Coordinates of C-alpha atoms in Angstrom, one line a residue:
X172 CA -44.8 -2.0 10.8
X173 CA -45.5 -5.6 10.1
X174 CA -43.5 -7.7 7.8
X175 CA -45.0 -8.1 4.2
X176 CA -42.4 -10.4 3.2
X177 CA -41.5 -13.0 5.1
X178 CA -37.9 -13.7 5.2
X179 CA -36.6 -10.1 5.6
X180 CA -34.5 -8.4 7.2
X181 CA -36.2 -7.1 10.2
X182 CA -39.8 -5.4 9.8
X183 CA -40.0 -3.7 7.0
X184 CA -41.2 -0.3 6.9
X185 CA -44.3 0.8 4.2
X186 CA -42.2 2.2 2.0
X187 CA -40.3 -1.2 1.4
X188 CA -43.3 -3.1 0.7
X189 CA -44.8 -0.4 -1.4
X190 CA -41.3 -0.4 -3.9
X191 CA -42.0 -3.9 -4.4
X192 CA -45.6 -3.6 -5.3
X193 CA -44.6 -1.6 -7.6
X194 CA -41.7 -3.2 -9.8
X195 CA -41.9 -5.3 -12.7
X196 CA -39.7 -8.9 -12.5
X197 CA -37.0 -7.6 -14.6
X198 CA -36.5 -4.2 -11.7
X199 CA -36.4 -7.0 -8.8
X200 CA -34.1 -9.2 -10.5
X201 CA -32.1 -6.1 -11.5
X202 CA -32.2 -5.2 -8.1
X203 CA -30.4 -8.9 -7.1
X204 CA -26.9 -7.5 -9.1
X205 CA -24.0 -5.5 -8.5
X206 CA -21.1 -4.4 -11.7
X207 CA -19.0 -2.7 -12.6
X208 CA -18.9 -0.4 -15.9
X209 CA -15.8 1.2 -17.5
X210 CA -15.6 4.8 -17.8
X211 CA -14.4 8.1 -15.5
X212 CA -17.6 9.2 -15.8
X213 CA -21.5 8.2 -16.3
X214 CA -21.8 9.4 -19.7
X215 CA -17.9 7.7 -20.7
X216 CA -18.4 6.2 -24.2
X217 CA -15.9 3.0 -23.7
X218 CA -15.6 0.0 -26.1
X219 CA -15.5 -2.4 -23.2
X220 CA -18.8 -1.3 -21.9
X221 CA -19.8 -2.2 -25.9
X222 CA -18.0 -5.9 -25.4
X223 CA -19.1 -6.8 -22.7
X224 CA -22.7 -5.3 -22.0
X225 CA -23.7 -4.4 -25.4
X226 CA -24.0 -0.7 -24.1
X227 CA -21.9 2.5 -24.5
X228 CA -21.6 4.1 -21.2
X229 CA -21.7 3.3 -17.3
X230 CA -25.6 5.0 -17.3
X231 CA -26.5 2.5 -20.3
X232 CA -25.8 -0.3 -18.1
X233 CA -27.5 1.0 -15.1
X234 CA -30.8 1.6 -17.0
X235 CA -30.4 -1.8 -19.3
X236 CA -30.4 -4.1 -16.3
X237 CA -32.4 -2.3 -13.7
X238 CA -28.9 -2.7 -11.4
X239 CA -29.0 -2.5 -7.8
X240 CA -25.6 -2.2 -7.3
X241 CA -22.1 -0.9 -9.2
X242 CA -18.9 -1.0 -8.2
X243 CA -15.9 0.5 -8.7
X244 CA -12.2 -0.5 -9.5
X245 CA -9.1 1.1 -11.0
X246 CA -9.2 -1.1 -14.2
X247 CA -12.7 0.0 -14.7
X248 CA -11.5 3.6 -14.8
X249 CA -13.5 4.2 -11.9
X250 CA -11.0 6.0 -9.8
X251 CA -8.7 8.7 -10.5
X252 CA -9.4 11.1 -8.0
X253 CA -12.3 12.1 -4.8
X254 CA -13.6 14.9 -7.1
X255 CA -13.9 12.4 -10.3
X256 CA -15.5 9.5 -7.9
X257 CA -18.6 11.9 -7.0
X258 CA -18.8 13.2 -10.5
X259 CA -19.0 9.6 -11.6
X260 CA -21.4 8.3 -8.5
X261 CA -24.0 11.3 -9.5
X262 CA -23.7 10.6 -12.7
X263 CA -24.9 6.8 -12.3
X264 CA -27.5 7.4 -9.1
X265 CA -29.5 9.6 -11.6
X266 CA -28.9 7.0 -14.1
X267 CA -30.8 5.3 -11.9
X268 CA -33.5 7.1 -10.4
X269 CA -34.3 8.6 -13.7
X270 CA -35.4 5.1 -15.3
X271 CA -37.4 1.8 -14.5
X272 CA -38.1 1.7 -10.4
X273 CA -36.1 4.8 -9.9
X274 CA -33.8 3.2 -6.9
X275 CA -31.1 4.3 -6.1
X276 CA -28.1 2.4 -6.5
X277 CA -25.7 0.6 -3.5
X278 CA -22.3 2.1 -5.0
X279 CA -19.2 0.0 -3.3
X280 CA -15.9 -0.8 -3.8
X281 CA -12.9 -2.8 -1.8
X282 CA -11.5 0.1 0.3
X283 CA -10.4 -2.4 3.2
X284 CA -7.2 -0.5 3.5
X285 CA -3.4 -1.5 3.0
X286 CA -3.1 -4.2 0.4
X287 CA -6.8 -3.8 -1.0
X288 CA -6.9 -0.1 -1.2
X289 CA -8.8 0.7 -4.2
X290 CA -8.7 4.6 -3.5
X291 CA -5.4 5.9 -2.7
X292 CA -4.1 9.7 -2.1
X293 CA -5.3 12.4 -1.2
X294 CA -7.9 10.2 0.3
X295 CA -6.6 9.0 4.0
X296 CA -4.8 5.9 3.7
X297 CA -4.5 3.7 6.5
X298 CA -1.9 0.5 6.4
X299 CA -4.6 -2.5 6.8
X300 CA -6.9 -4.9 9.1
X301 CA -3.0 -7.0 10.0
X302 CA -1.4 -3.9 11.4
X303 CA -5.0 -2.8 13.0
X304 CA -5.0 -6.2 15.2
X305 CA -1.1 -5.3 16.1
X306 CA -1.9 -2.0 17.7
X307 CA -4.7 -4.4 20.5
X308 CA -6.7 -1.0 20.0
X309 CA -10.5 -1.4 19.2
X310 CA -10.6 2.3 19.4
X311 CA -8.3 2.8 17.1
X312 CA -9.7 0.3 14.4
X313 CA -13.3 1.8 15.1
X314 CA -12.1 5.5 14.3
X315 CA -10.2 4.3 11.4
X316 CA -13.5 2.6 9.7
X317 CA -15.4 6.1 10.7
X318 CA -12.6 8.0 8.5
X319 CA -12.8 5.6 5.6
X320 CA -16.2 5.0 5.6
X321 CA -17.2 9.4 6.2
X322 CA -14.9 9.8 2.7
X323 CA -16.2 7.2 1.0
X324 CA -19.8 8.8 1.5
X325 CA -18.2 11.9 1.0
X326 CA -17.0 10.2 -2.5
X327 CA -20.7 9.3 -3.2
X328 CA -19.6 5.6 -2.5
X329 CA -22.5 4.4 -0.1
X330 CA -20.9 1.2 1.0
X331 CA -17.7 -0.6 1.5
X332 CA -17.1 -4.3 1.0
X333 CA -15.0 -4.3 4.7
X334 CA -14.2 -5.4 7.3
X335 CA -12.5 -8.5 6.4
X336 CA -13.2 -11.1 9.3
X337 CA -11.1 -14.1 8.1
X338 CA -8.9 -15.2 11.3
X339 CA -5.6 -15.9 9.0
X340 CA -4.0 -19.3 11.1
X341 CA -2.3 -20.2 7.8
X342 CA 0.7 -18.9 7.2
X343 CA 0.8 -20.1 3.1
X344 CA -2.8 -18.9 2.6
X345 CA -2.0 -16.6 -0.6
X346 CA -5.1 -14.5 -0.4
X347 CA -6.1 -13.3 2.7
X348 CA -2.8 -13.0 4.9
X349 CA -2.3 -9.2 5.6
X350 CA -6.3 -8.5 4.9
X351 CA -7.4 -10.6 8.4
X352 CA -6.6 -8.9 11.7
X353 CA -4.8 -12.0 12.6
X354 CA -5.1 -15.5 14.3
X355 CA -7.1 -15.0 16.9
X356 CA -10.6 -15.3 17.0
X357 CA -10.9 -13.1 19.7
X358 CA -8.8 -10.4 18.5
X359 CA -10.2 -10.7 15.0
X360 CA -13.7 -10.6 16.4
X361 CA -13.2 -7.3 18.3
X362 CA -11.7 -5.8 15.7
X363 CA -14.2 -6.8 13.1
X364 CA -17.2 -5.9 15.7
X365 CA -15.3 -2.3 16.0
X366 CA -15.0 -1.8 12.5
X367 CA -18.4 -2.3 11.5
X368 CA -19.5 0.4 14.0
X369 CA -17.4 2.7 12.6
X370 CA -18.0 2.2 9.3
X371 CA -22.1 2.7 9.3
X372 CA -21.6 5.6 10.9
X373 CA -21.5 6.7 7.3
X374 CA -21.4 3.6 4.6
X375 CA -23.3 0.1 3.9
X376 CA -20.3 -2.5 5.7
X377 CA -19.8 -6.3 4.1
X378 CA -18.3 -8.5 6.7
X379 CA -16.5 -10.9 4.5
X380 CA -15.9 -14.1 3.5
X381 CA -18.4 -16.7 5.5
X382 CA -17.8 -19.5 6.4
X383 CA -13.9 -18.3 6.6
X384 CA -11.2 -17.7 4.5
X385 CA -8.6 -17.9 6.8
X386 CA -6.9 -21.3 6.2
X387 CA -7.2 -21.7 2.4
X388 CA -3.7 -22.8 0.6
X389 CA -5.7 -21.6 -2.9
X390 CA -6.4 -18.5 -4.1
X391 CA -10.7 -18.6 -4.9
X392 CA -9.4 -16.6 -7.8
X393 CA -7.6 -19.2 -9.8
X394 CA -8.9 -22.2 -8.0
X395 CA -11.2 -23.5 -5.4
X396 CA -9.9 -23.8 -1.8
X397 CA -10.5 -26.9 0.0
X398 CA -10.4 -26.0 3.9
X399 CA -10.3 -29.2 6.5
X400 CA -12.1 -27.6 9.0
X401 CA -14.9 -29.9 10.8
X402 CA -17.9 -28.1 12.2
X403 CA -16.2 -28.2 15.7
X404 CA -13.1 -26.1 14.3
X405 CA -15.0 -23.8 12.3
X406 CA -17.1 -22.8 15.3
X407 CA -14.0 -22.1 17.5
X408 CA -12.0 -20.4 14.4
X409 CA -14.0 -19.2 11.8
X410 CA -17.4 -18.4 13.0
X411 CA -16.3 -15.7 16.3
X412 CA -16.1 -12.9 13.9
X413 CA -18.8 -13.5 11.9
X414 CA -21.2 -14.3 15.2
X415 CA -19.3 -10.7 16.5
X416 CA -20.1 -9.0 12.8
X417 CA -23.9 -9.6 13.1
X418 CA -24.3 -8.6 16.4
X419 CA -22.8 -4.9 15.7
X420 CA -25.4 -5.5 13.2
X421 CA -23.1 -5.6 9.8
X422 CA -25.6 -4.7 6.5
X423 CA -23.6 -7.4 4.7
X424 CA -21.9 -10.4 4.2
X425 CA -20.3 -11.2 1.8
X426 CA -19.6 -15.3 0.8
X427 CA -16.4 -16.9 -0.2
X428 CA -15.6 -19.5 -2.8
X429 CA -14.4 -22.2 -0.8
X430 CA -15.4 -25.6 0.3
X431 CA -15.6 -26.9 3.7
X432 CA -16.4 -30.8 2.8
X433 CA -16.5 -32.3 6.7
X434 CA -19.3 -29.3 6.6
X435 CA -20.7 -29.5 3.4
X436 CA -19.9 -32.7 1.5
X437 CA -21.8 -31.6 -1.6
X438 CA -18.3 -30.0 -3.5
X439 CA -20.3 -27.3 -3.8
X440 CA -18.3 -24.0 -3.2
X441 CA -20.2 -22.1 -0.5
X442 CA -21.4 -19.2 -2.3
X443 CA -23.4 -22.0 -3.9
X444 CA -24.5 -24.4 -0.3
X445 CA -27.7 -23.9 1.1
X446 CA -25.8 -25.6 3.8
X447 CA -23.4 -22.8 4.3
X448 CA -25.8 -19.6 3.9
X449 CA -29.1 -20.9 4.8
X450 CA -28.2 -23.5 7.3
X451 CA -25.3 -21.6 9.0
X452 CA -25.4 -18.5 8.3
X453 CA -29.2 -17.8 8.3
X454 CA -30.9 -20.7 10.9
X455 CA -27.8 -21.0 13.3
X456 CA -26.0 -17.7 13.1
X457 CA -29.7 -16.0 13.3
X458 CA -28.3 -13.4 9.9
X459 CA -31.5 -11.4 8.7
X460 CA -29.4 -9.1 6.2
X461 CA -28.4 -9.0 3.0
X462 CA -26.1 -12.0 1.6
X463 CA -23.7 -11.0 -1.2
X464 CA -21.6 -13.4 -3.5
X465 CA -18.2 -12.6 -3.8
X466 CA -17.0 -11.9 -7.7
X467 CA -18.9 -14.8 -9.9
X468 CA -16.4 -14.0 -12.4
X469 CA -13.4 -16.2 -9.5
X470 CA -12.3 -19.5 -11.0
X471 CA -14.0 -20.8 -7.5
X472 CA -17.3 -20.6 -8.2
X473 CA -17.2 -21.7 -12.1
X474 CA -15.8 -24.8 -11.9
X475 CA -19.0 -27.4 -11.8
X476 CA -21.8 -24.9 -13.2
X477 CA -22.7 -22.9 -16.3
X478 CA -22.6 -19.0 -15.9
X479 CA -26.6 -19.1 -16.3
X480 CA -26.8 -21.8 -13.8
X481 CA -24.7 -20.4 -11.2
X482 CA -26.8 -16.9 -10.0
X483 CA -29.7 -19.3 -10.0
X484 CA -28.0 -21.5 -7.6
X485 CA -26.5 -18.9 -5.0
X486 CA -30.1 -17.7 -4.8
X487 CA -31.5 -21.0 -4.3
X488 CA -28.2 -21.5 -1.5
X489 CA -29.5 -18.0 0.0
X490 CA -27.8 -15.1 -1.2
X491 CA -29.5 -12.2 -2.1
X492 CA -26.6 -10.1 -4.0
X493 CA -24.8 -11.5 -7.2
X494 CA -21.5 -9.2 -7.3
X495 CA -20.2 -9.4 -10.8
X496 CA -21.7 -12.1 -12.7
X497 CA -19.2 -13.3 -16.2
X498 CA -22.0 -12.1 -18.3
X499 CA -24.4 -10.0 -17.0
X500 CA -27.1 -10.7 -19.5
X501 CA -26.6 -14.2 -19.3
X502 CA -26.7 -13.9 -15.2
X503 CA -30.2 -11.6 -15.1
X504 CA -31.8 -13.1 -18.1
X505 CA -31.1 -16.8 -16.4
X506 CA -32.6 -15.2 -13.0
X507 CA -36.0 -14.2 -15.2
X508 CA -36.3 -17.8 -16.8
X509 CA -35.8 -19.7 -13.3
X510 CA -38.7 -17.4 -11.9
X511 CA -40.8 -17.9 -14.9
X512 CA -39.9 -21.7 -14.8
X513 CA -40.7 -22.5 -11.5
X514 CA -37.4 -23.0 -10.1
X515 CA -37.5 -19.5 -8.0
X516 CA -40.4 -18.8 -6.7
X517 CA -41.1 -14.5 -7.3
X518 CA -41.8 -14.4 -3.5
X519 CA -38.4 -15.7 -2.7
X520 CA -36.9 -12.9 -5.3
X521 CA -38.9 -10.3 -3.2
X522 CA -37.2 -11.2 0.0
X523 CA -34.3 -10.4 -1.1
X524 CA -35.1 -7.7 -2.8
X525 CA -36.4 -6.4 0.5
X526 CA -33.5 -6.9 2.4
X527 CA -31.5 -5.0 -0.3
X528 CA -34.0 -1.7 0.0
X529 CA -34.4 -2.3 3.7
X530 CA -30.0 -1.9 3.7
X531 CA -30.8 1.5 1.4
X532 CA -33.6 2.6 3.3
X533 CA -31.7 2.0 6.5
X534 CA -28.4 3.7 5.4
X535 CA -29.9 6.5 3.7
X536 CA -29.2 5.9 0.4
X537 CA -33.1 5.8 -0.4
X538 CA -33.7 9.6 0.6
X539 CA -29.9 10.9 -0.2
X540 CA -28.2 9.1 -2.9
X541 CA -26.2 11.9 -3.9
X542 CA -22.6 14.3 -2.8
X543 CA -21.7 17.6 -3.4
X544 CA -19.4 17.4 -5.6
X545 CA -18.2 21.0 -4.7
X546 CA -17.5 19.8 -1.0
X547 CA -15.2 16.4 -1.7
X548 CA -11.8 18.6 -1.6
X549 CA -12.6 19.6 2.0
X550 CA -13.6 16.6 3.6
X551 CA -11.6 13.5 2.2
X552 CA -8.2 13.4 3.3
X553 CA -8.2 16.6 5.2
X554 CA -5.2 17.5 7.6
X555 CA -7.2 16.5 10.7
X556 CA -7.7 13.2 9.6
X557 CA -3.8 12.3 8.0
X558 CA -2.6 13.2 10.8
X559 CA -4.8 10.7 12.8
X560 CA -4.2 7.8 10.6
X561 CA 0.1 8.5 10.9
X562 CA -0.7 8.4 15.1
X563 CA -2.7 5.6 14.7
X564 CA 0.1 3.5 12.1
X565 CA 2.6 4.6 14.8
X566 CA 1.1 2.5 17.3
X567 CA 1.2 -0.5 14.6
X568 CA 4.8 -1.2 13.9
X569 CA 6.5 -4.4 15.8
X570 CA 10.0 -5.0 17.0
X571 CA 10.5 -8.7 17.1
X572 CA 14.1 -8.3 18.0
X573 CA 16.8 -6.0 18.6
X574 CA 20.5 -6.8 18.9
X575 CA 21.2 -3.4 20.6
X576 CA 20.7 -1.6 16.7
X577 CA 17.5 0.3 17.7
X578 CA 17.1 3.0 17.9
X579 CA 19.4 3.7 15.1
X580 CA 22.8 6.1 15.7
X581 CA 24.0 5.8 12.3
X582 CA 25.3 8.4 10.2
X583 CA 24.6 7.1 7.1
X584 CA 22.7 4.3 5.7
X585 CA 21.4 2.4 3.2
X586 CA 17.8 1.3 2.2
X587 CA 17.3 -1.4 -0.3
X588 CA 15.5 -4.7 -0.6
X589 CA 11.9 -5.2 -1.5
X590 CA 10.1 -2.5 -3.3
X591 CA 11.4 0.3 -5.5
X592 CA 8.5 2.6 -3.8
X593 CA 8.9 1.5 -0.5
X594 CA 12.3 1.7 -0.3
X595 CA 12.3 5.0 -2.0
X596 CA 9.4 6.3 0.5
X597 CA 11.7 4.7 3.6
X598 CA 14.6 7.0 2.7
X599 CA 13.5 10.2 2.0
X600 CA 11.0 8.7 5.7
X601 CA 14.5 8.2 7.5
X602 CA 16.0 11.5 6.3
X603 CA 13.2 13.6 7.0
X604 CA 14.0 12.1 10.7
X605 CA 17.6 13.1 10.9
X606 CA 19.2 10.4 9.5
X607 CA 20.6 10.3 6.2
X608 CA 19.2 7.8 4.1
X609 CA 19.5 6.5 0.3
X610 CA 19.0 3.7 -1.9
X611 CA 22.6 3.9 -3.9
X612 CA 25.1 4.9 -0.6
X613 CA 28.1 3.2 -0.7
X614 CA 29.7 4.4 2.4
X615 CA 27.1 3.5 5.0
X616 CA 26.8 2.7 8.8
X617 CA 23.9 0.3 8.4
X618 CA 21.9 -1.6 6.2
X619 CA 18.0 -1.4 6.4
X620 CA 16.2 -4.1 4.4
X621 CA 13.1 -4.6 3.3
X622 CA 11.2 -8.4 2.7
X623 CA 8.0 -9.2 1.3
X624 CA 7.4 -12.6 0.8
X625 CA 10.9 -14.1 2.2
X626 CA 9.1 -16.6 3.9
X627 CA 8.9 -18.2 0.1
X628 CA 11.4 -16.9 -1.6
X629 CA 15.3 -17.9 -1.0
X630 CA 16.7 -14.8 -3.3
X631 CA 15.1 -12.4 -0.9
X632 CA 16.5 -14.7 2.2
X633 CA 19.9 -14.9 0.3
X634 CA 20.2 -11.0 0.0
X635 CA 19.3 -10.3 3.4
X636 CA 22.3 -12.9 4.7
X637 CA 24.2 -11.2 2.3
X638 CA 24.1 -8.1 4.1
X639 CA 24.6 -9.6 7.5
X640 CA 27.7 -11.2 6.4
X641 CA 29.1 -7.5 5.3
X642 CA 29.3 -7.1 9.2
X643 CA 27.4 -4.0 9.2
X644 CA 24.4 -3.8 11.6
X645 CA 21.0 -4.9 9.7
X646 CA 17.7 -3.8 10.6
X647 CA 15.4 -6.3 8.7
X648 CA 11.8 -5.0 8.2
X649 CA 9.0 -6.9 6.8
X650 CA 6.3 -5.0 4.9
X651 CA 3.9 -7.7 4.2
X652 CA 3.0 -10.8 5.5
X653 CA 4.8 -11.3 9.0
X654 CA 6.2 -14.6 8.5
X655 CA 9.4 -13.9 7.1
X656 CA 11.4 -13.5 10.5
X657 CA 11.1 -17.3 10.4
X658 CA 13.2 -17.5 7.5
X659 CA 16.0 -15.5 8.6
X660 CA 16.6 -16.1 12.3
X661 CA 20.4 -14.8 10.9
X662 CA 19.0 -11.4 11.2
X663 CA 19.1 -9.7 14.9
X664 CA 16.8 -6.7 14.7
X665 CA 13.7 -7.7 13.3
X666 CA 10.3 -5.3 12.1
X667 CA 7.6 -6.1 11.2
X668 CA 5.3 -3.4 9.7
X669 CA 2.6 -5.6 8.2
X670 CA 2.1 -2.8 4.7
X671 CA 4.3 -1.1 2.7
X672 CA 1.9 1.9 2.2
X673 CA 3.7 5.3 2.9
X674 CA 1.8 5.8 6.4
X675 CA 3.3 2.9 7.4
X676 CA 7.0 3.1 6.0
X677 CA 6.8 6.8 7.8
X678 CA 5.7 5.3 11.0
X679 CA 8.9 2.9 10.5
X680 CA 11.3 5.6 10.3
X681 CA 10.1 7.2 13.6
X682 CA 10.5 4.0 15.4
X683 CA 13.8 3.2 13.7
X684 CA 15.3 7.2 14.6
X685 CA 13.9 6.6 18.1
X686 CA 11.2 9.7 17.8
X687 CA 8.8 7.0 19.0
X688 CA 9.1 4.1 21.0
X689 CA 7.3 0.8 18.9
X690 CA 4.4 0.0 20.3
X691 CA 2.9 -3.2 18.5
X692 CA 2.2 -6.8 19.5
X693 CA 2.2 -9.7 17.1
X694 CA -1.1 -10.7 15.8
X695 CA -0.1 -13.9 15.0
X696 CA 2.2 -17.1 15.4
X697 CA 5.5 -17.4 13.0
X698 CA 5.9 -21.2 13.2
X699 CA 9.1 -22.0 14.8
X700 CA 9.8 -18.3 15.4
X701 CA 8.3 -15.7 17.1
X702 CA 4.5 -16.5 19.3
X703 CA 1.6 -14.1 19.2
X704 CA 2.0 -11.4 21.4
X705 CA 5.4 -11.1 21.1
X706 CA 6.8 -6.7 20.8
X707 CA 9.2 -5.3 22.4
X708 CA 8.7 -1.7 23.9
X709 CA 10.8 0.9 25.2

């Protein structure tokens, strides 16, 4: 099966080439775009759809701009429940099939699990990439992704924008933190290379953000990170996982808003550099998939260029996918003038519109696009697979320290601290184990508090000395990013759980009842605290 079109992924079967022969410009360029649209279901009349497309319903929007791609988001309305989510992704795939090419669609969202978990319960939650890397297990992470990924399909959602493979080696980095696996190249990498196997056993997988996102200060969604990595440091930090990514063979990757200038001295964000996802990613790193843009609506990428300027330019850089453009219209119809211009050549649309249909060909979405909506209830979040996502969250949580607290004997105690959920969920957790628990005691034996953010924030450090200096024994537990043990080396018994998702305060109560013995390993360095590696067993 030769290659018709030269730049794409692998050979390209007949059918590939024969699609392309047969669409009109405006289908290919309409193929180059992923959105979102507002509404529970296809046929949802919504006024933002009106706003901001000009169309009434999620199916308008498909058919208007010939989309390749949607996806989905709780502020969209997308995501009530597993039954709703198929309803919805049938309702759009026929939206699609039934007008201009008749493609199906790539249907996505950001299910990377613990702080970007777009689809909660009953779907199986599990409590992120950060606590992933603390269990060491590649198993574990790979059987993980093959849950998500087999009730996301099961969902009608044919691809996930996961694994992240930033390796997070700054602490203050106010994006990614919890989302990497940790600080490690290698670690990250074998997680990342074990997560994309699981996750095409069933979905489309978006290994995210190249170059690396790990040692941004900004957030890409409010500003435009400036990282100070030369090309020596990026190949030893950032590029492992990405190098380990495409040789699982990830579908996607998915580019970040930041700039690398001892890389790149163009100011350019990446999504944007030719330098970045031709040069690196394509000619060194040898990628033959599909390139997606991360959100074009992110203050990163819209600082130097016009929103009609910018999808011309991450095409022209190398990407094939534009993920939600600020004006769609403005995005496609800019994509459609540079063509008829001269400034993309139509045979440099079709490559990338072949390595799109060469990811749906490949992953099935081509010959089954849709679910049975009848079947959902029974395959996402069934007892089978709960249960393995609480055995595999057990194996997550870290002891730091322990003054002789753990496990706890107490007869009563008290719960507070970060998180009216979370501590809520931790009480009724520790109870359920035998010890009695509650947010309001005032006759207690111990104090368990929770930080999120500490490292940053002096009230949170003040509260937790506060409770130290009561005398009663503490058990601090941090249910975010792990660096707060370095701002309270007053506190004794250290956790840290990496996620404040239920799984995860559940697996907390059985280490802190002694049921289990903790079992995970820091995944990264607390500067002037505790060194990766560090977890005490017993």
């Amino acid at each position: 099966m030769a290659t018709t079109v030269p730049g794409a992924a692998d050979a390209q079967p007949d059918q590939v080439s024969a699609l392309i022969r047969g669409m009109t410009l405006a289908e290919k360029v309409g193929q180059l775009f992923m959105t979102y649209g507002y509404g529970p279901t296809a046929d949802t009349v919504d006024a933002r759809n009106q706003t901001e497309f000009g169309v009434d319903t999620p199916a308008q929007l498909v058919q208007k701009y010939h989309l390749g791609g949607v996806i989905y988001f709780a502020w969209s309305d997308n995501v009530q429940n597993p039954t709703q989510i198929a309803g919805l992704s049938n309702g759009l795939q026929q939206a699609a099939i039934g007008s201009g090419a008749h493609i199906p669609l790539l249907i996505s969202t950001d299910q990377e699990e613990g702080l970007v978990t777009r689809i909660g319960a009953p779907a199986t939650t599990f409590p992120g990439s950060m606590a992933l890397g603390a269990t060491r297990s590649t198993a574990d992470a790979r059987q993980a992704a093959a849950i998500t990924g087999r009730e996301l399909r099961a969902m009608g959602v044919n691809m996930d924008n996961a694994p992240d493979a930033d390796v997070n080696v700054n602490p203050a980095n106010p994006v990614i933190g919890v989302r990497s696996f940790g600080s490690d190249p290698t670690l990250v990498s074998n997680m990342v290379s074990a997560q994309v196997k699981g996750y095409q056993q069933s979905v489309v997988t978006t290994a995210k953000h190249f170059p690396g996102h790990g040692d941004a200060a900004t957030d890409s969604h409010t500003g435009l990170p400036v990282i100070d990595h030369d090309k020596a440091t990026w190949e030893k930090i950032d590029a492992p996982p990405f190098r380990a990514a495409i040789k699982a063979g990830t579908d996607v990757i998915m580019s970040a808003h930041i700039v690398f200038p001892k890389i790149d001295p163009s100011g350019d964000p990446s999504t944007l550099s030719p330098t970045v996802l031709t040069a690196m990613l394509r000619d060194e790193l040898g990628y033959r998939g599909v390139v997606i843009t991360d959100s074009l609506q992110m203050a990163g990428v819209r600082q130097k260029y016009t929103d009609a300027e910018i999808p011309v330019k991450a095409l022209q850089a190398g990407a094939d996918m534009l993920l939600m453009p600020q004006n769609v219209g403005t995005a496609v119809n800019a994509v459609i003038n540079a063509v008829q211009t001269g400034q993309l050549s139509e045979r440099r649309i079709d490559e990338s519109v072949a390595r799109i249909l060469a990811v749906k060909l490949r992953r099935g979405v081509l010959s089954n696009p849709f679910t049975d909506v009848s079947a959902v209830a029974k395959k996402v979040g069934t007892a089978q697979s709960l249960a393995t996502a609480q055995a595999i969250t057990d194996k997550s949580v870290t002891v730091l320290s322990n003054d002789g607290t753990l496990p706890l004997k107490a007869k009563s105690v008290l719960v507070t601290g970060w998180g009216v959920t979370t501590t809520q969920t931790l009480a009724d957790a520790l109870t359920a184990q035998g010890i009695p628990a509650s947010k309001t005691a005032t006759d207690y034996d111990a104090i368990v508090v929770t930080t999120n953010g500490a490292a940053t924030d002096p009230t949170q450090q003040q509260q937790v000395r506060n409770f130290i200096a009561s005398g009663k024994p503490v058990i601090a537990v941090g249910v975010g990013n792990p660096y707060d043990p370095g701002a309270i080396p007053e506190a004794h018994t250290w956790i840290d759980t990496y996620s404040y998702t239920a799984v995860s305060m559940r697996s907390l109560a059985r280490v802190i009842a002694g049921t289990i013995g903790p079992r995970g390993k820091l995944p990264v360095d607390i500067p002037n605290s505790y060194s990766f590696g560090t977890g005490m067993t017993w």
